[in-house]
Each structure stands twice: as C-alpha cells, then as structure tokens.
Amino acid sequence: MAKYVFITGGVVSSLGKGIAAASLGRVLKNRGFKILIQKLDPYLNADPGTMSPFQHGEVYVTDDGAETDLDLGHYERFIDESLSKINNVTSGMIYHNVLSKERRGDYLGGTVQVIPHITNEIKDHIRKVSEVNDVDVILIEVGGTVGDIESLPFLEAIRQFRKELGRHNSVHIHATLVPYLNSSGEFKTKPTQHSVKELRSLGIQPDIICLRTEHPLEQDVKDKVSLFCDVEKRAVIELMNVKSIYEVPLNVAKEGLDDIVIEYLQLTEAKERDLKDWEEMVKKLYGAKNKIKIALVGKYVGLNDSYLSVVESLYHAGLYNDHKIEIVWIDSEKLEDLNEAEIVEKLKEVQGIVVPGGFGIRGVEGKITTVKYARENNIPYLGLCLGMQMAVIEFARNVLGYKDANSKEFDLKTEYPVIDLMPDQKYITNKGGTMRLGAYPCKIKEGTLLFDCYGVAEISERHRHRYEFNNEYRVAFEDNGFIFSGTSPDNKLVEVIEYPNHPFFIASQYHPEFKSRPNNPHPMFREFIKAASKIK
Ligand code: GLN
C-alpha cells in the first residue's frame, strides 16, 4: 500500500511549496523509494491550458498530453519520473466530473453537496495515482494558501482520507514563512501560529512544519513554533532561501526532513542517503566561470515563469557545458517598434538566440526579425514550436522571396501559407485540451545536426500546437538548402527543420524543454549551448 505525504502552505503564496515537495521527493527516491507527486489546484479551470502565461506561468505538458501546472515540471525535473494527467487535479475538473455524474443520473434522488460528493471525487482522484502505478510514497501538494475559500474542499478531503488511511500511513507537512523584521532584528512566528490554528480549525494537525526564511533561524525560533504548533522540535524544518532551486534537496537532507518522514511513515528498508552526485552538480552549477549570454525572445517576458522549462533547460545545458547562462530577456512586441539596425544593436551582445513557443499575432514580426538576424549573422538559433514556425516564415520571405509568407494563424489571406492549420484541427471549436498534445514519435534523418544531437534514429517528444509546416512547400525549401531532419514516422508531418550553412540553426515543432533534467540536459539544448559557447 502506498503511503502519503500531504503538503499545504500558509501565510503567503509563492513559498516554494512545489520545489519543497519535489526536493523531498528527490531525497526519498534516493533513499530507495518509488515516488510520485500529485498537485491539487483549487482554481475552477479544468486545467491551466486556457490560462494566459501572464496569469499562471508556463503550461507544462505531460507525455500523455495533459496540460498541467508548472509545478509538474519541477516534479519531473527533480524526481525524474514521467508524470501523467492524474498527477494534476483542479477544482474545475472535480466539479465537472460531479456535475456530469449528476446529469447522468448517478446520484438519482440525492442532493449533490460539497461533502460528500465533491470530497469523494477528490479522494477518488488521489487514490487513482496508486491504482495505476506501483508506488511507495505519494506526495500530494495542495495549491493555494490555507485560509483560502477555494482550497477548503481539498483540505476536508485530505482530513477524511488521512482517517481512512490510518496511523503511520500519512504525514502532513505545513510550509509557512517566517519573516525577519530588520527594524527589531527579530524573526516572527505569529503568522505561522495563526496559519496552523486555521489548519487545526479544519481538523488537520500538521506533523511537520517547514519554515521558509531569508536568514538562518535561531533554535529558539524553531522551539517556539514547536511549542505553539504542537509538533516535535526536530520536525520544525528550516527552508532557507537559496540561489538555485537545485540546492533545496541538499537543504532538505541537511535538515533531516527525509529521516522524519521515513520514521513517521514507518517506512522500513530505507537506504542510506547518498546525494554525492547531486552535491557535485550543485557545486558545478555555482562554480562555472565562463558566462554566456542567450537571448530569449518572447511575448511573455514580463513573467519569467512563462518560459520556466525553457529557462531551466538552458541552465541544465549550461551546467553540462560548464558555462553560466545569462538570459537576456527580449520582449518581441517591443522589437516591432525598432528598425533593423536597432534590433541588431540589441542582439549584438548575445551568443545564442531562443524563440520559444507562443500563440497569437502580437510580437510575431519581432521574432521573425530576430530569426533573420541569427541566420544571417551565424548566431546559434534554437526555435521551439512557434520558434520553428518563425524560422520557416523567415526563410520563406527572405530566402525564397515569398513576400507575405505567413502562418494561417496570423494571416488567413496570405498568398504563401507556409504554416497551416493541421487538418484534424479544422473543425475543432472548443479551446481547452484540443490541440495536438503530448508525446509523438519522430524519425530522424541520418547525417543531420539533429542526428548529431540525439545519436539515434527515432525519438519521442511532447507537443502542444494546432499549426504545422505546409507540405506543399517542402520541395521549394529543400531546393534552397533547408533540411527537414525530423518528421513523423510516416513522413507526413515536419517535426524538425535545420539550416546547414550555419554554426547551429535548428528548430522543432515539439517542445524539447519538457524533457530536460538538471543532471541530464536535453540533447538539443546541450548542443545549442555548446555551439553558443564557441561564439565570441
Ligand atoms: N501557435 C502555434 C500553433 O498553435 C505554436 C504553438 C506553440 O508554440 N506551442 O501551432
């Protein structure tokens, strides 16, 4: 039977609960347990797929095509397991299921209520993780902050579920913030006390409290939290601010959080902890002396989380190539007010350019100008999804001379629709969950840059798009030196393009960034950074 770790947050949002969960997962995996993590999100969208990246950050896509919260990206990167749609549950999803059952007549005669119908549905979703996986410990992170109206049904479901599980089969970790008041030189535990009081009023007594702090905590602060919140002294864990999220598993281990969880859950046969590889990795991360500047050209640069997996993938590749990555954020919309000389001035300092995924026409022309700059000036270029479509349009306009070449997403009347809607997207009207989503195989042509990256002839990568390269133009592109190095196995769908007369110019319709790991960088990012490191 699987055991459970529930993680809630108090005092403020953005505490790094997701990173804490992922880090604990990493250390527990290192102790020999099979780990999975599930996120319960209190909002009413069925999934974050329809939300603006400005509101919610990146949408992370799983192998099975779920559009999920970006915390799932952290989970995958830390515990190195492929997660699926059951690993992200939202209130919207729960209510949708309950209402569908009600319409079907499943509750005939009954009044449908939050307790027990919504809470039962939540518990069913929690159970599903262990029903379809062989797993020792499931970590469940509840999004939001204790005290929010939205998260109440989740907390009630957890309260009930813990009772059903019985003692020693679950622990509850509550993560809070301990502010430090500069004026009086004091740490303040009152917000934590209040948050625990709130949690208790819902019938949940936490077993462990993690305190996020800017400065190392004095023992008396921890003792006070222990006394007021009724948890063991050693179960008050300090989570110090760190320079890199990849340091958190080391702090979790240093504080012995894994030991306490293992003890409370009575997990027998835990292996000795051995985080040497991870320690080495963090050391290397901080040790890199050479800097490299990479431009990230996008529409949502105002919120760094919008491109979270892309940024992490760049860091992973930097780590591998022993270079510190400095990201130069470039707002593609702002580029549109500049002339070409001004754009060149902006990009002059960078050694590589990434155009990531995106939707809608805003900023598109700025991205196309950036691709032109990269192609003509031999600056390594990595295009991701929309970044691939931009490279196609740029080549069509500036090399093939197709003057108004465009994607049908941006110009329905273009004479040269080099990017067109996928045929199976033509009659889709609903927005949520209807793109081409998830992992698909891709065949790689030998002797290409892509083949050099992966070293194998078939791969699987994750997708999230509605448009594709228009095959009517394949010959024209190929005749002018463009290479279609990756396609679907039936050769019908272009997956990767590259341009050979260049140090590194590659772009994929898929999103490689979802599969990069800190200790195992994605091959396309790895080679991109290697090429960029050679640019002076
Ligand atoms: N908007 C483009 C499409 O739907 C690209 C999508 C993306 O970059 N994820 O095909």
XYZ file of C-alpha atoms and ligand atoms in Angstrom:
546
model
C 0.000 0.000 0.000
C 1.258 3.475 -0.848
C 1.918 5.955 1.941
C 1.111 9.642 1.638
C 2.771 12.961 2.364
C 0.381 15.920 2.221
C 1.867 19.365 1.797
C -0.047 22.564 2.425
C 1.105 26.168 2.525
C 0.315 29.013 4.853
C 0.904 32.740 5.368
C 1.735 33.693 1.755
C 1.669 32.166 -1.693
C 4.827 31.533 -3.752
C 6.537 29.914 -0.784
C 8.243 27.343 -2.957
C 5.984 24.517 -1.789
C 6.282 22.849 -5.170
C 10.064 22.922 -5.025
C 9.972 21.652 -1.443
C 7.709 18.761 -2.475
C 9.892 17.976 -5.478
C 13.025 18.146 -3.339
C 11.651 15.855 -0.656
C 10.594 13.510 -3.475
C 14.129 13.542 -4.848
C 15.679 12.668 -1.485
C 13.118 9.946 -0.749
C 13.800 8.448 -4.177
C 17.463 8.466 -3.277
C 16.569 6.511 -0.137
C 15.211 3.739 -2.353
C 11.502 4.501 -2.614
C 9.355 4.769 -5.694
C 7.896 8.272 -5.577
C 5.129 10.122 -7.377
C 3.782 13.611 -6.790
C 0.294 14.958 -7.367
C -0.790 18.583 -7.353
C -4.281 19.620 -6.288
C -5.108 23.047 -7.710
C -8.038 24.962 -6.256
C -8.993 27.053 -9.317
C -12.070 26.365 -11.420
C -10.424 25.999 -14.838
C -10.488 22.345 -15.884
C -6.739 22.699 -16.447
C -4.330 25.622 -16.907
C -4.284 25.098 -20.697
C -6.551 28.036 -21.416
C -4.907 30.453 -18.986
C -2.605 33.232 -20.090
C 1.035 32.587 -19.225
C 0.939 36.051 -17.623
C -1.630 34.747 -15.149
C -0.350 31.319 -14.469
C 3.124 30.911 -15.934
C 4.022 28.087 -18.247
C 1.655 25.264 -19.132
C 3.576 22.038 -18.641
C 2.699 19.168 -20.968
C 2.973 15.517 -19.938
C 3.684 12.517 -22.174
C 0.006 11.589 -22.167
C -0.931 15.061 -23.348
C -2.241 16.719 -20.194
C -1.826 20.484 -19.924
C -0.743 20.946 -16.333
C 0.552 23.305 -13.693
C 4.193 24.283 -13.977
C 4.917 22.588 -10.658
C 4.664 19.280 -12.521
C 7.729 20.417 -14.443
C 9.597 20.856 -11.176
C 8.411 17.435 -10.030
C 9.603 15.733 -13.220
C 12.943 17.522 -13.203
C 13.604 16.642 -9.568
C 12.263 13.097 -9.259
C 12.970 12.180 -12.878
C 9.717 10.293 -13.402
C 7.302 10.822 -16.256
C 4.031 12.089 -14.781
C 0.583 11.940 -16.328
C -2.804 13.587 -16.303
C -3.743 12.059 -12.970
C -0.913 13.979 -11.342
C -2.687 17.327 -11.658
C -6.205 17.750 -10.349
C -8.148 21.017 -10.337
C -11.388 22.030 -8.641
C -12.778 22.641 -12.114
C -12.067 19.043 -13.083
C -13.662 17.746 -9.866
C -16.827 19.843 -10.229
C -17.070 18.965 -13.924
C -16.988 15.248 -13.113
C -19.507 15.554 -10.317
C -21.892 17.583 -12.469
C -21.565 15.110 -15.360
C -22.434 12.293 -12.975
C -25.394 14.270 -11.683
C -26.691 14.818 -15.242
C -26.231 11.143 -15.984
C -28.385 10.290 -13.007
C -25.675 8.676 -10.920
C -26.874 10.393 -7.742
C -30.544 9.979 -8.537
C -32.674 11.108 -5.627
C -29.752 12.623 -3.781
C -28.885 16.236 -3.104
C -25.426 16.789 -4.526
C -23.196 18.525 -1.983
C -19.590 19.537 -1.376
C -19.458 16.935 1.381
C -19.609 14.064 0.469
C -19.835 14.311 -3.339
C -17.042 16.760 -4.093
C -14.806 15.384 -1.346
C -15.405 11.804 -2.528
C -14.493 12.796 -6.071
C -11.275 14.375 -4.761
C -10.420 11.247 -2.796
C -11.049 9.093 -5.878
C -8.573 11.246 -7.808
C -5.995 10.932 -5.048
C -6.451 7.142 -4.987
C -6.014 6.895 -8.755
C -2.286 7.662 -8.526
C -1.609 4.448 -6.620
C -4.209 2.438 -8.533
C -2.390 2.806 -11.836
C 1.174 2.939 -10.551
C 3.352 0.781 -8.394
C 4.498 3.402 -5.910
C 5.770 3.559 -2.315
C 5.179 7.182 -1.399
C 2.838 9.718 -2.998
C 3.424 13.360 -2.220
C 0.315 15.489 -2.568
C 0.754 19.240 -2.816
C -2.316 21.361 -2.226
C -2.098 24.595 -4.213
C -3.070 27.929 -2.689
C -2.816 29.033 0.907
C -4.642 27.628 3.923
C -7.455 30.055 4.672
C -8.488 30.466 1.032
C -12.125 29.639 0.368
C -11.181 27.690 -2.761
C -8.981 25.107 -1.091
C -11.466 24.106 1.630
C -12.886 21.035 -0.179
C -9.367 19.723 -0.797
C -8.392 20.144 2.849
C -11.593 18.447 4.008
C -10.958 15.571 1.573
C -7.430 15.189 2.936
C -8.709 15.209 6.509
C -11.121 12.389 5.674
C -8.583 10.498 3.624
C -5.991 10.542 6.404
C -8.537 8.992 8.768
C -9.228 6.225 6.260
C -5.522 5.569 5.751
C -4.914 5.007 9.430
C -1.915 5.990 11.539
C 1.588 5.827 10.121
C 0.324 5.843 6.561
C 0.342 9.584 6.036
C 2.077 12.700 7.288
C 1.069 16.302 6.887
C 3.674 18.962 6.209
C 2.684 22.594 6.535
C 5.014 25.114 4.900
C 4.958 28.718 6.076
C 7.013 31.880 6.036
C 8.920 33.287 9.000
C 9.503 36.949 8.249
C 12.528 38.730 9.650
C 11.984 42.268 10.837
C 15.068 44.303 10.166
C 13.973 47.141 12.432
C 13.825 44.973 15.538
C 16.210 42.267 14.345
C 13.640 39.559 15.064
C 12.072 36.543 13.410
C 8.307 36.482 13.669
C 6.468 33.210 14.221
C 2.990 34.634 14.740
C 1.887 34.234 11.084
C 2.889 30.554 11.320
C 0.984 30.118 14.578
C -2.114 31.618 13.002
C -1.828 29.505 9.909
C -1.562 26.318 11.959
C -4.532 27.461 14.042
C -6.502 27.856 10.805
C -5.453 24.389 9.669
C -6.452 22.908 13.022
C -9.865 24.549 12.783
C -10.325 22.399 9.684
C -9.432 19.289 11.647
C -5.843 18.938 10.481
C -2.904 18.898 12.863
C 0.360 19.104 10.907
C 3.128 16.651 11.806
C 5.952 18.678 10.320
C 6.353 22.408 9.767
C 8.721 23.822 7.160
C 9.731 27.406 7.720
C 10.789 29.413 4.715
C 13.264 32.052 5.823
C 15.652 34.598 4.435
C 18.192 34.096 7.224
C 19.236 31.029 9.252
C 16.798 30.514 12.109
C 17.901 30.504 15.703
C 16.957 27.385 17.682
C 14.611 29.338 19.945
C 12.505 30.293 16.916
C 12.111 26.649 15.988
C 11.386 25.758 19.640
C 8.674 28.367 19.788
C 6.996 27.023 16.651
C 7.253 23.525 18.081
C 5.585 24.567 21.328
C 2.809 26.693 19.858
C 2.029 24.442 16.937
C 2.394 21.140 18.745
C 4.955 19.436 16.536
C 8.184 17.822 17.672
C 11.180 20.145 17.839
C 13.060 18.124 15.265
C 10.013 18.286 12.998
C 10.402 22.040 12.608
C 12.415 22.316 9.431
C 14.225 25.359 8.139
C 13.941 26.085 4.436
C 16.461 28.814 3.741
C 16.342 30.955 0.611
C 18.854 29.602 -1.871
C 20.466 30.865 -5.049
C 19.350 27.889 -7.095
C 16.313 25.665 -6.644
C 18.598 22.666 -7.160
C 20.134 23.336 -3.755
C 16.852 22.645 -1.963
C 17.163 18.817 -1.911
C 20.513 19.257 -0.158
C 18.909 21.521 2.460
C 16.027 19.101 2.901
C 18.587 16.375 3.594
C 20.691 18.579 5.861
C 17.619 19.307 7.956
C 16.774 15.599 8.071
C 13.262 16.046 6.661
C 13.533 12.726 4.837
C 14.508 10.916 8.064
C 11.485 12.259 9.910
C 9.101 11.379 7.081
C 10.567 7.886 6.871
C 10.224 7.444 10.628
C 6.683 8.822 10.874
C 5.540 6.704 7.950
C 7.335 3.669 9.380
C 8.931 3.051 6.027
C 11.209 0.105 6.515
C 14.199 -0.695 4.321
C 15.226 2.883 3.671
C 18.649 3.026 2.072
C 21.410 5.270 3.359
C 21.220 8.713 1.844
C 23.773 9.323 -0.893
C 23.451 12.681 -2.616
C 27.042 12.936 -3.836
C 26.042 13.269 -7.486
C 23.532 15.963 -6.668
C 26.095 17.788 -4.491
C 28.604 17.659 -7.337
C 26.013 19.049 -9.681
C 25.205 21.998 -7.407
C 28.905 22.673 -6.896
C 29.389 22.746 -10.643
C 26.368 24.988 -11.044
C 27.908 27.593 -8.754
C 31.434 27.034 -9.980
C 31.138 27.824 -13.702
C 33.358 30.775 -14.532
C 32.612 31.378 -18.189
C 29.500 33.368 -18.912
C 27.347 33.057 -21.949
C 24.519 35.355 -22.963
C 21.442 33.856 -24.531
C 18.560 35.946 -25.826
C 15.099 34.639 -25.048
C 12.712 36.404 -27.377
C 9.088 36.142 -26.367
C 5.834 37.902 -25.714
C 5.527 36.973 -22.057
C 8.969 38.013 -20.830
C 7.340 40.153 -18.108
C 6.821 36.973 -16.100
C 9.862 34.688 -16.118
C 7.725 31.692 -15.102
C 6.058 31.841 -18.531
C 9.095 30.150 -20.026
C 10.090 28.143 -16.969
C 11.051 24.859 -18.643
C 12.956 26.666 -21.399
C 14.947 28.615 -18.826
C 15.655 25.500 -16.767
C 16.724 23.598 -19.892
C 19.186 26.385 -20.726
C 20.605 26.174 -17.205
C 20.901 22.381 -17.453
C 22.787 22.716 -20.732
C 24.987 25.449 -19.246
C 25.781 23.198 -16.323
C 26.785 20.395 -18.675
C 28.952 22.679 -20.807
C 30.421 24.398 -17.769
C 29.044 27.825 -18.632
C 26.966 30.171 -16.554
C 23.929 31.171 -18.596
C 22.825 34.753 -18.515
C 19.425 35.167 -20.099
C 18.804 38.394 -21.982
C 15.031 38.777 -21.973
C 13.757 40.389 -25.126
C 10.151 41.469 -25.482
C 9.235 40.561 -29.047
C 6.474 43.168 -29.151
C 8.912 45.944 -28.345
C 11.157 44.814 -31.202
C 8.397 45.761 -33.599
C 8.903 49.472 -32.871
C 12.595 49.255 -33.756
C 14.266 49.331 -37.142
C 16.636 46.561 -38.165
C 19.773 48.443 -37.049
C 18.269 48.985 -33.602
C 17.401 45.295 -33.329
C 20.949 44.343 -34.298
C 22.194 46.683 -31.566
C 20.012 44.852 -29.038
C 21.164 41.395 -30.120
C 24.837 42.210 -30.657
C 25.871 41.065 -27.208
C 24.305 37.576 -27.299
C 25.905 34.285 -28.337
C 22.689 32.409 -28.957
C 19.015 33.100 -29.599
C 15.982 31.115 -28.493
C 12.487 31.776 -29.774
C 10.132 29.710 -27.612
C 6.506 28.690 -28.070
C 3.621 31.091 -28.228
C 0.197 31.920 -29.585
C -1.351 34.898 -31.348
C -0.025 37.573 -33.637
C 1.398 40.027 -31.097
C 5.178 40.113 -31.273
C 5.425 37.750 -34.233
C 7.140 40.184 -36.606
C 9.764 40.942 -33.942
C 10.503 37.247 -33.633
C 10.863 36.863 -37.393
C 13.379 39.730 -37.488
C 15.345 38.023 -34.722
C 15.494 34.771 -36.677
C 16.761 36.681 -39.710
C 19.493 38.215 -37.577
C 20.504 34.787 -36.213
C 20.524 33.142 -39.642
C 22.429 35.881 -41.423
C 24.951 36.531 -38.679
C 25.778 32.924 -37.816
C 24.372 33.198 -34.291
C 23.241 29.811 -32.906
C 19.474 29.581 -33.072
C 17.095 27.260 -31.271
C 13.412 27.502 -32.186
C 10.761 25.794 -30.103
C 7.332 25.206 -31.619
C 6.316 28.752 -32.612
C 10.080 29.388 -32.869
C 10.191 26.736 -35.603
C 7.263 28.296 -37.432
C 9.012 31.688 -37.244
C 12.145 30.191 -38.815
C 10.061 28.764 -41.652
C 8.335 32.075 -42.331
C 11.629 33.967 -42.192
C 13.241 31.624 -44.717
C 10.213 31.781 -46.993
C 10.206 35.571 -47.020
C 13.913 36.342 -47.101
C 15.457 33.426 -48.996
C 12.660 32.078 -51.160
C 11.295 35.561 -51.810
C 7.717 34.701 -50.798
C 6.912 38.230 -49.842
C 3.961 37.937 -47.498
C 4.618 34.349 -46.393
C 2.959 33.689 -43.070
C 1.164 31.256 -40.831
C -2.582 30.981 -41.265
C -2.719 31.652 -37.529
C -1.691 35.252 -38.235
C -2.866 35.917 -41.781
C -5.713 33.917 -43.243
C -5.305 35.558 -46.659
C -1.559 35.129 -47.143
C -0.515 34.054 -50.624
C 2.105 31.741 -49.096
C 0.656 29.885 -46.109
C 3.913 28.085 -45.273
C 2.456 27.242 -41.860
C -1.103 25.966 -41.938
C -3.711 24.572 -39.599
C -3.351 20.817 -39.100
C -6.159 19.006 -40.958
C -7.540 17.389 -37.816
C -7.767 20.825 -36.165
C -10.046 22.276 -38.831
C -13.388 21.525 -37.204
C -12.373 21.999 -33.604
C -14.186 24.838 -31.863
C -13.557 24.140 -28.159
C -10.374 25.684 -26.853
C -9.443 23.551 -23.836
C -7.398 20.382 -24.344
C -7.961 20.264 -28.105
C -4.508 20.963 -29.539
C -2.144 18.263 -30.764
C -0.920 17.353 -27.307
C 1.603 15.029 -25.734
C 4.274 12.631 -26.907
C 4.573 11.516 -30.518
C 7.404 9.624 -32.223
C 9.754 11.428 -34.583
C 12.054 9.866 -37.157
C 15.479 11.449 -37.556
C 17.400 11.694 -40.828
C 20.984 10.494 -40.534
C 23.797 12.915 -41.247
C 21.891 15.888 -39.834
C 22.541 18.176 -36.906
C 19.508 16.642 -35.235
C 21.021 13.178 -35.553
C 24.261 14.527 -34.068
C 22.278 15.802 -31.087
C 20.356 12.628 -30.269
C 22.585 9.942 -31.778
C 19.544 7.763 -32.511
C 17.095 7.467 -35.402
C 13.815 7.599 -33.501
C 12.785 9.711 -30.560
C 9.645 10.725 -28.724
C 8.895 14.321 -27.787
C 5.972 16.308 -26.424
C 3.762 18.629 -28.444
C 1.295 21.445 -27.983
C 0.204 23.108 -31.204
C -2.501 23.464 -33.839
C -0.454 24.566 -36.844
C 2.215 22.754 -38.860
C 4.593 23.126 -41.806
C 2.641 23.145 -45.053
C 3.972 20.206 -47.100
C 3.201 21.931 -50.401
C 6.361 23.935 -49.850
C 8.726 21.129 -48.891
C 10.434 20.867 -52.270
C 10.970 24.606 -52.603
C 12.548 24.751 -49.173
C 14.733 21.697 -49.760
C 15.909 23.003 -53.118
C 17.218 26.044 -51.299
C 19.178 24.187 -48.670
C 16.616 23.809 -45.895
C 16.697 20.400 -44.213
C 13.735 18.555 -42.774
C 15.722 16.477 -40.338
C 12.847 15.196 -38.210
C 9.433 14.050 -39.361
C 6.627 11.865 -38.095
C 7.422 8.194 -38.893
C 5.004 8.299 -41.871
C 6.912 11.378 -43.123
C 3.706 13.414 -43.290
C 4.449 15.899 -40.576
C 7.523 18.070 -40.296
C 8.886 17.933 -36.763
C 12.350 19.481 -37.048
C 13.956 21.855 -39.517
C 17.559 22.936 -39.782
C 19.683 25.176 -41.883
C 23.117 23.731 -42.668
C 25.227 26.717 -43.745
C 25.376 27.894 -40.193
C 27.131 27.038 -36.891
C 23.852 25.881 -35.297
C 20.382 26.542 -36.642
C 17.692 24.106 -35.564
C 14.038 24.334 -34.632
C 11.421 21.805 -33.646
C 7.659 21.701 -33.788
C 7.784 19.815 -30.479
C 8.822 21.166 -27.086
C 12.141 19.583 -26.076
C 12.230 21.728 -22.934
C 9.776 19.438 -21.145
C 12.231 16.560 -21.046
C 15.433 18.213 -19.879
C 16.771 17.250 -16.447
C 19.420 19.055 -14.370
C 21.723 16.046 -14.475
C 20.697 15.001 -17.957
C 20.302 18.029 -20.249
C 18.193 17.759 -23.358
C 20.456 16.986 -26.344
C 19.194 19.916 -28.442
C 19.806 22.408 -25.641
C 23.124 20.753 -24.825
C 24.415 21.147 -28.379
C 22.916 24.627 -28.735
C 24.842 25.880 -25.703
C 27.976 24.093 -26.886
C 27.725 25.949 -30.215
C 26.930 29.244 -28.494
C 29.953 28.872 -26.220
C 32.152 28.980 -29.306
C 30.792 32.357 -30.450
C 32.975 35.254 -29.413
N 0.668 28.908 -32.111
C 1.363 27.852 -32.741
C 0.475 26.654 -33.021
O -0.575 26.518 -32.453
C 2.570 27.425 -31.909
C 2.189 26.772 -30.637
C 3.304 26.733 -29.621
O 4.319 27.407 -29.785
N 3.139 25.960 -28.560
O 0.819 25.816 -33.813
